[in-house]
Amino acid sequence: MTATLYKIGELAQKADVSVETLRFYETKNLLNAHSRSSAGYRLYSEQDLHQLYFILHAKKVGFSLAEIKQLLGVQVNKQQYTCEDVKHFTEEKIAQIEAKIDDLSKIKLALAQLNKACCGGEESAMHCSILHTLEDPTLFQVKGA
Amino acid sequence: MTATLYKIGELAQKADVSVETLRFYETKNLLNAHSRSSAGYRLYSEQDLHQLYFILHAKKVGFSLAEIKQLLGVQVNKQQYTCEDVKHFTEEKIAQIEAKIDDLSKIKLALAQLNKACCGGEESAMHCSILHTLEDPTLFQVKGA
DNA sequence: ATAAACCCTAAAGTTAACATTAGGGTCAAT
DNA sequence: ATTGACCCTAATGTTAACTTTAGGGTTTAT
Ligand SMILES: [Zn+2]
Ligand SMILES: [Zn+2]
Ligand SMILES: [Zn+2]
Ligand SMILES: [Zn+2]
């Protein structure tokens, strides 16, 4: 069976990004088209689509394009790395992810506590505990305060 | 007792931000000095300090400056808003954070599975299972699709 | 065969949240 | 009275991740 190839507009629609974004990713060497048509049109493979999903997803969880490039690009220079290197790299990334989850969980907890204390009623927010708490210097202890 | 007023450098140090940040917040109408000295120096009041804390706290829990400006608007004329308004705002933020945590967990799982399959040895990564797996398009099916 | 829809490159513009630079007053102390 | 720390404005620079613009080929359908 012949592999299906998508033109840039088709890929863009499938992944819900703009064609400009796709061309931009190419300049950043994040996603190269599988091939080009005789007219020079970019032709993307199914695998390219999956790689695009990975990029978008990693982005969504807070990885920068530079980090994603690292994540994706290890296999390009296989000879220069050992399994030890590779494993170490993924372990670092996992640790980073855990740290991010931690941060977000704390923020979520803080917001949830604020939210819980608010009556949510239809009267004026004059007494709103969220607003009061946010201006309290002691609650969240900003670094050097 | 006379109210204490801080010069911009003092306020900056108290809240651990740069003076440039404070002047920047002024241009964004997020934090205006209580008054100016005869020489034109910004003079901040204790209440200004509280508002700065408010800004920094909100920022720390993931609000953008634009969102904070909205929140400040609410805080400044609390009479015009209800607790319901405020609660909605934080509930939306909490939902956003939860979605991010969810996505991060998925990526972490994917990476952990890769990591587990790598031997971690000192030889070239030519045979590395992580790299081989990275080439597998099905792995990238992290997102929808 | 022509118009709409789609593709190309290169370059400049945009947004957020500041930081830096340039050129110059102000204030406390030596 | 001069140094050094601190303040001012206005303008420009920074980084990330795109978007827009300009000018011009290609495909497809009528
Ligand atoms: Zn209430
Ligand atoms: Zn409330
Ligand atoms: Zn190995
Ligand atoms: Zn390996």
Short mmCIF file of C-alpha atoms (C1' of nucleotides) and ligand atoms in Angstrom, two decimals:
data_model
loop_
_atom_site.label_atom_id
_atom_site.label_comp_id
_atom_site.label_asym_id
_atom_site.label_seq_id
_atom_site.Cartn_x
_atom_site.Cartn_y
_atom_site.Cartn_z
CA MET A 1 0.00 0.00 0.00
CA THR A 2 1.17 3.48 -0.80
CA ALA A 3 1.64 5.77 2.14
CA THR A 4 -0.73 8.72 2.28
CA LEU A 5 0.90 12.09 2.15
CA TYR A 6 -0.67 15.34 3.25
CA LYS A 7 -0.15 18.79 1.88
CA ILE A 8 0.58 21.45 4.45
CA GLY A 9 -2.98 22.71 4.55
CA GLU A 10 -4.33 19.24 5.18
CA LEU A 11 -1.88 18.60 7.96
CA ALA A 12 -2.64 21.95 9.50
CA GLN A 13 -6.34 21.17 9.54
CA LYS A 14 -5.83 17.72 10.99
CA ALA A 15 -3.81 19.06 13.88
CA ASP A 16 -5.65 22.34 14.21
CA VAL A 17 -2.66 24.59 13.72
CA SER A 18 -1.94 27.18 11.04
CA VAL A 19 0.16 26.41 7.99
CA GLU A 20 2.44 29.24 9.08
CA THR A 21 3.07 27.43 12.32
CA LEU A 22 4.07 24.33 10.40
CA ARG A 23 6.49 26.26 8.23
CA PHE A 24 7.78 27.93 11.35
CA TYR A 25 8.40 24.57 12.97
CA GLU A 26 10.37 23.61 9.92
CA THR A 27 12.67 26.60 10.29
CA LYS A 28 13.18 25.50 13.88
CA ASN A 29 13.93 22.00 12.68
CA LEU A 30 11.15 20.57 14.76
CA LEU A 31 9.12 19.08 11.97
CA ASN A 32 10.41 18.50 8.48
CA ALA A 33 8.16 17.37 5.70
CA HIS A 34 8.68 13.80 4.57
CA SER A 35 9.27 15.05 1.04
CA ARG A 36 8.43 17.69 -1.51
CA SER A 37 6.23 17.46 -4.57
CA SER A 38 7.62 18.29 -8.00
CA ALA A 39 6.24 21.78 -7.51
CA GLY A 40 8.02 22.15 -4.21
CA TYR A 41 4.96 21.56 -2.03
CA ARG A 42 5.66 20.06 1.37
CA LEU A 43 4.35 16.50 1.70
CA TYR A 44 3.85 15.14 5.18
CA SER A 45 3.60 11.49 6.19
CA GLU A 46 1.46 9.88 8.84
CA GLN A 47 4.52 9.74 11.05
CA ASP A 48 5.01 13.46 10.61
CA LEU A 49 1.48 13.91 11.85
CA HIS A 50 2.20 11.90 14.95
CA GLN A 51 5.35 13.84 15.59
CA LEU A 52 3.33 17.01 15.28
CA TYR A 53 0.87 15.74 17.87
CA PHE A 54 3.75 15.01 20.18
CA ILE A 55 5.13 18.51 19.70
CA LEU A 56 1.77 20.12 20.35
CA HIS A 57 1.13 18.03 23.37
CA ALA A 58 4.52 18.63 24.91
CA LYS A 59 4.00 22.31 24.25
CA LYS A 60 0.67 22.21 25.93
CA VAL A 61 2.23 20.88 29.09
CA GLY A 62 4.77 23.63 29.18
CA PHE A 63 7.82 22.47 27.30
CA SER A 64 9.53 25.10 25.21
CA LEU A 65 10.19 24.42 21.56
CA ALA A 66 13.88 24.18 22.41
CA GLU A 67 13.19 21.44 24.96
CA ILE A 68 10.93 19.63 22.57
CA LYS A 69 13.62 19.75 19.97
CA GLN A 70 15.95 18.02 22.39
CA LEU A 71 13.32 15.48 23.25
CA LEU A 72 12.75 14.66 19.61
CA GLY A 73 16.24 15.08 18.35
CA VAL A 74 18.20 12.52 20.31
CA GLN A 75 17.87 9.88 17.66
CA VAL A 76 19.46 12.08 15.04
CA ASN A 77 22.94 11.64 16.47
CA LYS A 78 22.70 8.16 17.82
CA GLN A 79 26.38 7.41 17.38
CA GLN A 80 27.38 10.27 19.60
CA TYR A 81 25.35 9.06 22.54
CA THR A 82 25.40 5.99 24.75
CA CYS A 83 22.39 4.30 26.25
CA GLU A 84 23.55 5.81 29.51
CA ASP A 85 23.30 9.30 28.03
CA VAL A 86 19.90 8.63 26.63
CA LYS A 87 18.56 7.19 29.82
CA HIS A 88 19.97 10.04 31.81
CA PHE A 89 18.34 12.49 29.47
CA THR A 90 14.90 10.99 29.80
CA GLU A 91 15.30 10.74 33.55
CA GLU A 92 16.03 14.44 33.68
CA LYS A 93 13.00 15.19 31.59
CA ILE A 94 10.86 13.04 33.85
CA ALA A 95 12.16 14.92 36.85
CA GLN A 96 11.34 18.21 35.16
CA ILE A 97 7.84 17.02 34.49
CA GLU A 98 7.41 15.95 38.07
CA ALA A 99 8.58 19.36 39.23
CA LYS A 100 6.08 21.04 36.97
CA ILE A 101 3.29 18.84 38.22
CA ASP A 102 4.32 19.72 41.74
CA ASP A 103 4.24 23.44 41.04
CA LEU A 104 0.88 23.24 39.40
CA SER A 105 -0.53 21.15 42.21
CA LYS A 106 0.52 23.77 44.73
CA ILE A 107 -1.03 26.53 42.72
CA LYS A 108 -4.16 24.49 42.33
CA LEU A 109 -4.35 23.86 46.04
CA ALA A 110 -3.88 27.53 46.81
CA LEU A 111 -6.58 28.51 44.36
CA ALA A 112 -8.89 25.79 45.58
CA GLN A 113 -8.56 26.98 49.15
CA LEU A 114 -9.28 30.53 48.11
CA ASN A 115 -12.21 29.40 46.07
CA LYS A 116 -13.63 27.31 48.85
CA ALA A 117 -13.67 30.26 51.21
CA CYS A 118 -15.68 32.38 48.82
CA CYS A 119 -19.42 32.23 49.34
CA GLY A 120 -20.08 32.65 45.63
CA GLY A 121 -23.20 34.61 46.41
CA GLU A 122 -24.86 37.29 44.37
CA GLU A 123 -24.16 40.15 46.72
CA SER A 124 -21.36 42.65 46.33
CA ALA A 125 -17.82 41.33 46.53
CA MET A 126 -17.00 43.82 49.29
CA HIS A 127 -16.46 41.00 51.77
CA CYS A 128 -15.01 38.50 49.29
CA SER A 129 -12.38 36.39 51.00
CA ILE A 130 -10.49 35.76 47.78
CA LEU A 131 -9.84 39.44 47.31
CA HIS A 132 -8.93 39.94 50.94
CA THR A 133 -6.56 37.02 50.96
CA LEU A 134 -4.75 38.02 47.81
CA GLU A 135 -3.75 41.32 49.35
CA ASP A 136 -2.53 39.76 52.57
CA PRO A 137 1.28 39.90 52.50
CA THR A 138 1.72 36.97 54.87
CA LEU A 139 -0.35 34.33 53.16
CA PHE A 140 1.71 33.35 50.20
CA GLN A 141 5.05 34.58 51.42
CA VAL A 142 6.50 36.18 48.33
CA LYS A 143 10.20 35.35 48.27
CA GLY A 144 11.96 38.03 50.30
CA ALA A 145 8.94 39.73 51.79
CA MET B 1 0.62 59.04 62.93
CA THR B 2 1.88 60.05 59.53
CA ALA B 3 1.70 57.42 56.86
CA THR B 4 5.05 56.01 55.78
CA LEU B 5 5.87 56.40 52.14
CA TYR B 6 8.41 54.37 50.23
CA LYS B 7 10.60 55.39 47.36
CA ILE B 8 10.58 53.06 44.40
CA GLY B 9 13.81 51.34 45.40
CA GLU B 10 12.49 50.65 48.89
CA LEU B 11 9.26 49.22 47.58
CA ALA B 12 11.16 47.13 45.08
CA GLN B 13 13.32 45.65 47.81
CA LYS B 14 10.36 44.98 50.08
CA ALA B 15 8.58 43.01 47.41
CA ASP B 16 11.67 41.58 45.73
CA VAL B 17 11.04 42.97 42.29
CA SER B 18 13.07 45.36 40.17
CA VAL B 19 12.34 49.07 40.04
CA GLU B 20 11.92 48.66 36.31
CA THR B 21 9.16 46.18 36.95
CA LEU B 22 7.41 48.73 39.16
CA ARG B 23 7.67 51.46 36.57
CA PHE B 24 6.47 48.94 34.01
CA TYR B 25 3.45 48.09 36.14
CA GLU B 26 2.68 51.78 36.27
CA THR B 27 2.61 52.03 32.49
CA LYS B 28 0.23 49.08 32.52
CA ASN B 29 -1.91 50.86 35.08
CA LEU B 30 -1.50 48.01 37.49
CA LEU B 31 0.16 49.98 40.26
CA ASN B 32 0.26 53.75 40.55
CA ALA B 33 2.30 55.54 43.17
CA HIS B 34 0.31 57.23 45.92
CA SER B 35 2.07 60.51 45.16
CA ARG B 36 5.22 62.16 43.92
CA SER B 37 7.88 64.04 45.88
CA SER B 38 8.75 67.61 44.96
CA ALA B 39 11.58 66.20 42.89
CA GLY B 40 9.21 63.91 41.04
CA TYR B 41 10.15 60.72 42.90
CA ARG B 42 7.42 58.12 43.14
CA LEU B 43 6.14 57.70 46.68
CA TYR B 44 4.30 54.53 47.51
CA SER B 45 1.95 54.01 50.42
CA GLU B 46 1.40 50.95 52.56
CA GLN B 47 -1.73 50.29 50.57
CA ASP B 48 0.29 50.38 47.37
CA LEU B 49 2.50 47.72 48.89
CA HIS B 50 -0.56 45.59 49.55
CA GLN B 51 -1.72 46.03 46.01
CA LEU B 52 1.72 44.99 44.82
CA TYR B 53 1.47 41.86 46.92
CA PHE B 54 -1.89 41.24 45.39
CA ILE B 55 -0.37 41.48 41.93
CA LEU B 56 2.57 39.25 42.73
CA HIS B 57 0.45 36.64 44.46
CA ALA B 58 -1.98 36.50 41.60
CA LYS B 59 0.89 36.22 39.17
CA LYS B 60 2.35 33.40 41.20
CA VAL B 61 -0.85 31.43 40.97
CA GLY B 62 -0.87 31.70 37.22
CA PHE B 63 -2.80 34.83 36.35
CA SER B 64 -1.53 36.97 33.48
CA LEU B 65 -1.08 40.70 34.00
CA ALA B 66 -4.17 41.28 31.90
CA GLU B 67 -6.17 38.96 34.11
CA ILE B 68 -4.72 40.58 37.19
CA LYS B 69 -5.79 43.96 35.92
CA GLN B 70 -9.30 42.59 35.70
CA LEU B 71 -9.05 41.19 39.20
CA LEU B 72 -7.75 44.53 40.42
CA GLY B 73 -10.70 46.22 38.82
CA VAL B 74 -12.90 43.90 40.81
CA GLN B 75 -10.94 44.59 43.93
CA VAL B 76 -10.98 48.33 43.47
CA ASN B 77 -14.71 48.53 43.01
CA LYS B 78 -15.85 45.54 44.91
CA GLN B 79 -19.29 47.02 45.11
CA GLN B 80 -19.90 46.47 41.43
CA TYR B 81 -19.01 42.80 41.47
CA THR B 82 -20.44 39.81 43.23
CA CYS B 83 -18.77 36.89 44.94
CA GLU B 84 -20.24 34.81 42.15
CA ASP B 85 -18.17 36.72 39.60
CA VAL B 86 -15.00 36.25 41.60
CA LYS B 87 -15.63 32.60 42.24
CA HIS B 88 -16.23 31.92 38.57
CA PHE B 89 -12.92 33.48 37.74
CA THR B 90 -10.94 31.22 40.06
CA GLU B 91 -12.92 28.16 39.09
CA GLU B 92 -11.95 28.67 35.49
CA LYS B 93 -8.31 28.99 36.46
CA ILE B 94 -8.49 25.80 38.50
CA ALA B 95 -9.93 23.93 35.55
CA GLN B 96 -7.11 25.15 33.34
CA ILE B 97 -4.54 24.00 35.83
CA GLU B 98 -6.14 20.60 36.16
CA ALA B 99 -6.04 20.12 32.41
CA LYS B 100 -2.35 20.94 32.41
CA ILE B 101 -1.61 18.48 35.18
CA ASP B 102 -3.49 15.83 33.27
CA ASP B 103 -1.45 16.37 30.15
CA LEU B 104 1.79 16.36 32.08
CA SER B 105 0.93 13.05 33.67
CA LYS B 106 0.36 11.50 30.28
CA ILE B 107 3.68 12.69 28.96
CA LYS B 108 5.40 11.51 32.08
CA LEU B 109 3.93 8.07 31.65
CA ALA B 110 5.06 7.92 28.05
CA LEU B 111 8.58 8.95 29.00
CA ALA B 112 8.70 6.55 31.93
CA GLN B 113 7.77 3.65 29.69
CA LEU B 114 10.53 4.58 27.29
CA ASN B 115 13.01 4.98 30.08
CA LYS B 116 12.20 1.61 31.54
CA ALA B 117 13.04 -0.13 28.29
CA CYS B 118 16.53 1.38 27.95
CA CYS B 119 19.46 -0.70 29.15
CA GLY B 120 21.38 2.36 30.27
CA GLY B 121 24.70 0.85 29.23
CA GLU B 122 27.88 2.56 28.10
CA GLU B 123 27.88 1.42 24.49
CA SER B 124 26.71 3.49 21.57
CA ALA B 125 23.04 4.30 21.54
CA MET B 126 22.67 2.81 18.07
CA HIS B 127 20.58 -0.04 19.47
CA CYS B 128 18.83 2.03 22.12
CA SER B 129 15.23 1.03 22.56
CA ILE B 130 14.22 4.59 23.38
CA LEU B 131 15.50 5.83 20.08
CA HIS B 132 13.94 2.96 18.20
CA THR B 133 10.66 3.56 19.92
CA LEU B 134 10.82 7.26 19.18
CA GLU B 135 10.72 6.31 15.56
CA ASP B 136 7.51 4.40 16.12
CA PRO B 137 4.65 6.63 15.09
CA THR B 138 2.18 4.92 17.39
CA LEU B 139 4.03 6.09 20.47
CA PHE B 140 3.17 9.65 19.77
CA GLN B 141 -0.50 9.04 20.11
CA VAL B 142 -0.52 10.92 23.36
CA LYS B 143 -3.21 13.37 22.45
CA GLY B 144 -6.62 12.91 20.85
CA ALA B 145 -6.45 11.53 17.30
"C1'" DA C 1 -8.66 29.35 -19.85
"C1'" DT C 2 -9.46 31.70 -16.04
"C1'" DA C 3 -10.56 32.30 -11.32
"C1'" DA C 4 -10.53 30.47 -6.76
"C1'" DA C 5 -7.99 28.10 -3.67
"C1'" DC C 6 -3.70 26.61 -2.31
"C1'" DC C 7 1.37 26.56 -2.18
"C1'" DC C 8 6.23 28.88 -2.01
"C1'" DT C 9 10.10 32.11 0.15
"C1'" DA C 10 11.84 35.98 2.59
"C1'" DA C 11 11.27 39.51 5.63
"C1'" DA C 12 9.06 42.27 8.76
"C1'" DG C 13 5.59 42.71 12.48
"C1'" DT C 14 3.27 41.12 17.00
"C1'" DT C 15 2.53 40.03 22.05
"C1'" DA C 16 3.97 39.49 26.92
"C1'" DA C 17 6.60 40.90 30.43
"C1'" DC C 18 9.92 42.93 31.28
"C1'" DA C 19 15.37 44.69 30.79
"C1'" DT C 20 18.65 47.89 28.97
"C1'" DT C 21 20.40 52.13 27.36
"C1'" DA C 22 20.88 57.14 27.00
"C1'" DG C 23 20.91 61.36 29.04
"C1'" DG C 24 20.13 63.78 32.96
"C1'" DG C 25 18.34 65.54 37.73
"C1'" DT C 26 18.56 64.68 43.32
"C1'" DC C 27 20.31 63.68 47.83
"C1'" DA C 28 23.47 62.33 51.66
"C1'" DA C 29 27.98 62.16 52.95
"C1'" DT C 30 32.80 62.93 52.84
"C1'" DA D 1 31.93 70.70 46.26
"C1'" DT D 2 32.37 66.40 44.46
"C1'" DT D 3 31.35 61.56 44.60
"C1'" DG D 4 28.15 57.85 44.55
"C1'" DA D 5 23.80 56.00 45.21
"C1'" DC D 6 19.33 56.69 43.75
"C1'" DC D 7 15.62 58.79 40.93
"C1'" DC D 8 13.44 60.47 36.32
"C1'" DT D 9 11.69 59.91 31.19
"C1'" DA D 10 11.79 58.13 26.71
"C1'" DA D 11 13.26 54.97 23.63
"C1'" DT D 12 14.94 50.88 22.25
"C1'" DG D 13 16.13 45.87 22.98
"C1'" DT D 14 14.96 40.87 24.34
"C1'" DT D 15 12.98 36.23 23.92
"C1'" DA D 16 9.50 33.05 22.48
"C1'" DA D 17 6.45 31.60 19.36
"C1'" DC D 18 4.15 32.91 16.08
"C1'" DT D 19 1.54 36.00 12.39
"C1'" DT D 20 1.39 39.11 8.58
"C1'" DT D 21 2.85 40.99 4.36
"C1'" DA D 22 4.67 41.03 -0.21
"C1'" DG D 23 5.33 39.01 -4.41
"C1'" DG D 24 4.75 35.15 -7.08
"C1'" DG D 25 4.06 30.06 -8.72
"C1'" DT D 26 0.45 25.69 -8.90
"C1'" DT D 27 -3.87 22.95 -8.89
"C1'" DT D 28 -8.42 22.29 -9.66
"C1'" DA D 29 -12.81 23.06 -11.21
"C1'" DT D 30 -15.94 25.21 -14.13
ZN ZN E 1 -19.36 36.31 49.42
ZN ZN E 2 -16.25 35.85 47.64
ZN ZN E 3 21.41 -0.08 25.47
ZN ZN E 4 19.10 2.67 25.55
#
